[in-house]
Amino acid sequence: MILSSEYKNLSVDSLPLKMFKRKLNELSRHEAQSVTEALKGMLIRANQEQFDQYFKNGITRSESVLRILRLILVRGMGI
């Protein structure tokens, strides 16, 4: 998964461009939540097949996102 290639999609996911010009600690709680949800959406799109498999097995969206993140971390560590 390459997040940088999805950066354009992230800014189109209803997030104003001005958000990307500020530091994370300068964002309001609502803006931070919007960024978090957009990042989750990117993660799901980049791993759609795996997400669909989890979802079909009755796993919630949040748990599916966490499992995908764990898989990425494990792959990144070469475990």
XYZ file of N, CA and C in Angstrom:
237
model
N 0.835 -1.176 0.000
C 0.000 0.000 0.000
C 0.880 1.239 0.000
N 0.630 2.153 -0.916
C 1.407 3.378 -1.014
C 0.476 4.553 -0.764
N 0.595 5.161 0.399
C -0.298 6.256 0.755
C -0.066 7.493 -0.096
N 1.199 7.754 -0.472
C 1.476 8.972 -1.220
C 0.722 9.019 -2.538
N 0.497 7.872 -3.162
C -0.238 7.859 -4.424
C -1.715 8.156 -4.208
N -2.202 8.012 -2.980
C -3.600 8.262 -2.659
C -3.807 9.665 -2.079
N -2.742 10.456 -1.961
C -2.854 11.776 -1.332
C -3.868 12.650 -2.050
N -3.891 12.584 -3.386
C -4.851 13.375 -4.154
C -6.280 12.970 -3.790
N -6.533 11.665 -3.669
C -7.861 11.192 -3.281
C -8.228 11.670 -1.886
N -7.252 11.724 -1.014
C -7.518 12.170 0.351
C -8.029 13.602 0.356
N -7.419 14.490 -0.421
C -7.845 15.884 -0.421
C -9.208 16.057 -1.078
N -9.616 15.103 -1.898
C -10.917 15.158 -2.556
C -12.006 14.576 -1.653
N -11.628 13.842 -0.632
C -12.587 13.197 0.266
C -13.231 14.199 1.224
N -13.687 15.305 0.705
C -14.396 16.351 1.452
C -13.513 17.060 2.475
N -12.213 16.990 2.295
C -11.313 17.698 3.199
C -10.765 18.932 2.491
N -10.932 20.118 3.081
C -10.415 21.325 2.454
C -8.889 21.304 2.374
N -8.363 21.840 1.295
C -6.918 21.884 1.087
C -6.209 22.610 2.224
N -6.868 23.616 2.828
C -6.226 24.376 3.910
C -5.871 23.498 5.104
N -6.564 22.364 5.274
C -6.244 21.460 6.384
C -4.839 20.896 6.247
N -4.389 20.730 5.018
C -3.087 20.117 4.794
C -1.952 21.120 4.936
N -2.295 22.367 5.128
C -1.281 23.401 5.293
C -1.051 23.721 6.767
N -1.767 23.040 7.647
C -1.628 23.278 9.080
C -1.063 22.037 9.762
N -0.508 22.246 10.931
C -0.020 21.127 11.728
C -1.211 20.397 12.332
N -1.032 19.109 12.605
C -2.133 18.317 13.156
C -2.665 18.873 14.473
N -1.786 19.383 15.314
C -2.255 19.890 16.610
C -3.016 21.207 16.485
N -3.048 21.803 15.287
C -3.809 23.031 15.064
C -5.224 22.747 14.562
N -5.527 21.495 14.263
C -6.848 21.143 13.752
C -7.864 21.084 14.889
N -9.090 21.461 14.591
C -10.156 21.309 15.577
C -10.474 19.823 15.713
N -11.225 19.489 16.727
C -11.586 18.079 16.934
C -12.357 17.539 15.725
N -13.266 18.338 15.196
C -14.058 17.929 14.033
C -13.158 17.728 12.805
N -12.225 18.647 12.588
C -11.304 18.527 11.456
C -10.417 17.298 11.601
N -9.940 17.045 12.814
C -9.101 15.868 13.051
C -9.888 14.589 12.783
N -11.158 14.566 13.182
C -12.003 13.400 12.925
C -12.201 13.209 11.428
N -12.361 14.305 10.688
C -12.517 14.224 9.235
C -11.273 13.642 8.579
N -10.105 14.078 9.041
C -8.846 13.547 8.513
C -8.744 12.061 8.821
N -9.078 11.672 10.050
C -9.027 10.266 10.450
C -9.943 9.414 9.584
N -11.165 9.865 9.360
C -12.107 9.104 8.535
C -11.642 9.015 7.088
N -11.055 10.089 6.577
C -10.538 10.059 5.204
C -9.379 9.072 5.086
N -8.507 9.044 6.094
C -7.393 8.084 6.084
C -7.904 6.650 6.158
N -8.935 6.417 6.966
C -9.545 5.084 7.022
C -10.106 4.702 5.659
N -10.756 5.662 4.997
C -11.295 5.409 3.658
C -10.210 5.048 2.668
N -9.076 5.745 2.749
C -7.933 5.428 1.883
C -7.432 4.023 2.154
N -7.313 3.691 3.426
C -6.831 2.371 3.818
C -7.751 1.283 3.290
N -9.047 1.503 3.403
C -10.023 0.526 2.913
C -9.926 0.395 1.400
N -9.876 1.529 0.685
C -9.790 1.476 -0.784
C -8.530 0.768 -1.255
N -7.421 1.021 -0.570
C -6.152 0.413 -0.963
C -6.116 -1.082 -0.653
N -6.984 -1.536 0.239
C -7.024 -2.945 0.650
C -8.449 -3.472 0.549
N -9.142 -3.089 -0.514
C -10.568 -3.374 -0.657
C -10.890 -4.862 -0.576
N -10.087 -5.690 -1.217
C -10.360 -7.133 -1.226
C -10.308 -7.714 0.188
N -9.276 -7.349 0.934
C -9.138 -7.827 2.310
C -10.279 -7.300 3.176
N -10.622 -6.025 3.004
C -11.710 -5.423 3.775
C -13.029 -6.138 3.503
N -13.323 -6.394 2.225
C -14.566 -7.083 1.865
C -14.630 -8.471 2.485
N -13.486 -9.145 2.531
C -13.437 -10.488 3.124
C -13.761 -10.416 4.622
N -13.171 -9.463 5.318
C -13.461 -9.298 6.747
C -14.928 -8.952 6.962
N -15.421 -8.014 6.167
C -16.798 -7.544 6.319
C -17.792 -8.671 6.064
N -17.490 -9.506 5.075
C -18.360 -10.639 4.751
C -18.401 -11.631 5.909
N -17.324 -11.709 6.679
C -17.261 -12.619 7.820
C -17.866 -12.010 9.087
N -18.529 -10.860 8.951
C -19.230 -10.264 10.084
C -18.385 -9.379 10.974
N -17.208 -9.013 10.529
C -16.341 -8.149 11.328
C -16.720 -6.692 11.044
N -16.774 -5.877 12.083
C -17.173 -4.476 11.930
C -16.147 -3.695 11.111
N -16.578 -2.527 10.639
C -15.687 -1.669 9.848
C -14.456 -1.278 10.669
N -14.673 -0.883 11.913
C -13.555 -0.461 12.767
C -12.568 -1.593 13.004
N -13.077 -2.765 13.323
C -12.196 -3.914 13.554
C -11.479 -4.306 12.269
N -12.163 -4.213 11.138
C -11.531 -4.529 9.852
C -10.367 -3.587 9.575
N -10.567 -2.294 9.845
C -9.500 -1.311 9.648
C -8.314 -1.643 10.547
N -8.577 -1.979 11.810
C -7.490 -2.329 12.731
C -6.741 -3.574 12.273
N -7.457 -4.569 11.778
C -6.805 -5.789 11.295
C -5.940 -5.510 10.072
N -6.430 -4.662 9.180
C -5.639 -4.300 7.999
C -4.377 -3.554 8.428
N -4.502 -2.641 9.381
C -3.327 -1.929 9.888
C -2.310 -2.897 10.486
N -2.795 -3.872 11.256
C -1.886 -4.872 11.834
C -1.163 -5.650 10.746
N -1.898 -6.049 9.704
C -1.275 -6.776 8.595
C -0.183 -5.952 7.932
N -0.452 -4.679 7.724
C 0.538 -3.795 7.099
C 1.772 -3.673 7.987
N 1.567 -3.522 9.292
C 2.698 -3.425 10.217
C 3.522 -4.701 10.235
N 2.856 -5.843 10.246
C 3.564 -7.127 10.262
C 4.359 -7.301 8.973
N 3.737 -6.983 7.834
C 4.448 -7.080 6.549
C 5.648 -6.144 6.526
N 5.468 -4.952 7.064
C 6.545 -3.961 7.085
C 7.721 -4.388 7.940
N 7.453 -5.163 8.987
C 8.518 -5.649 9.857
C 9.143 -6.925 9.324
N 8.529 -7.511 8.321
C 9.066 -8.742 7.753
C 8.876 -9.947 8.647
N 7.856 -9.911 9.483
C 7.602 -11.024 10.408
C 6.829 -12.105 9.695
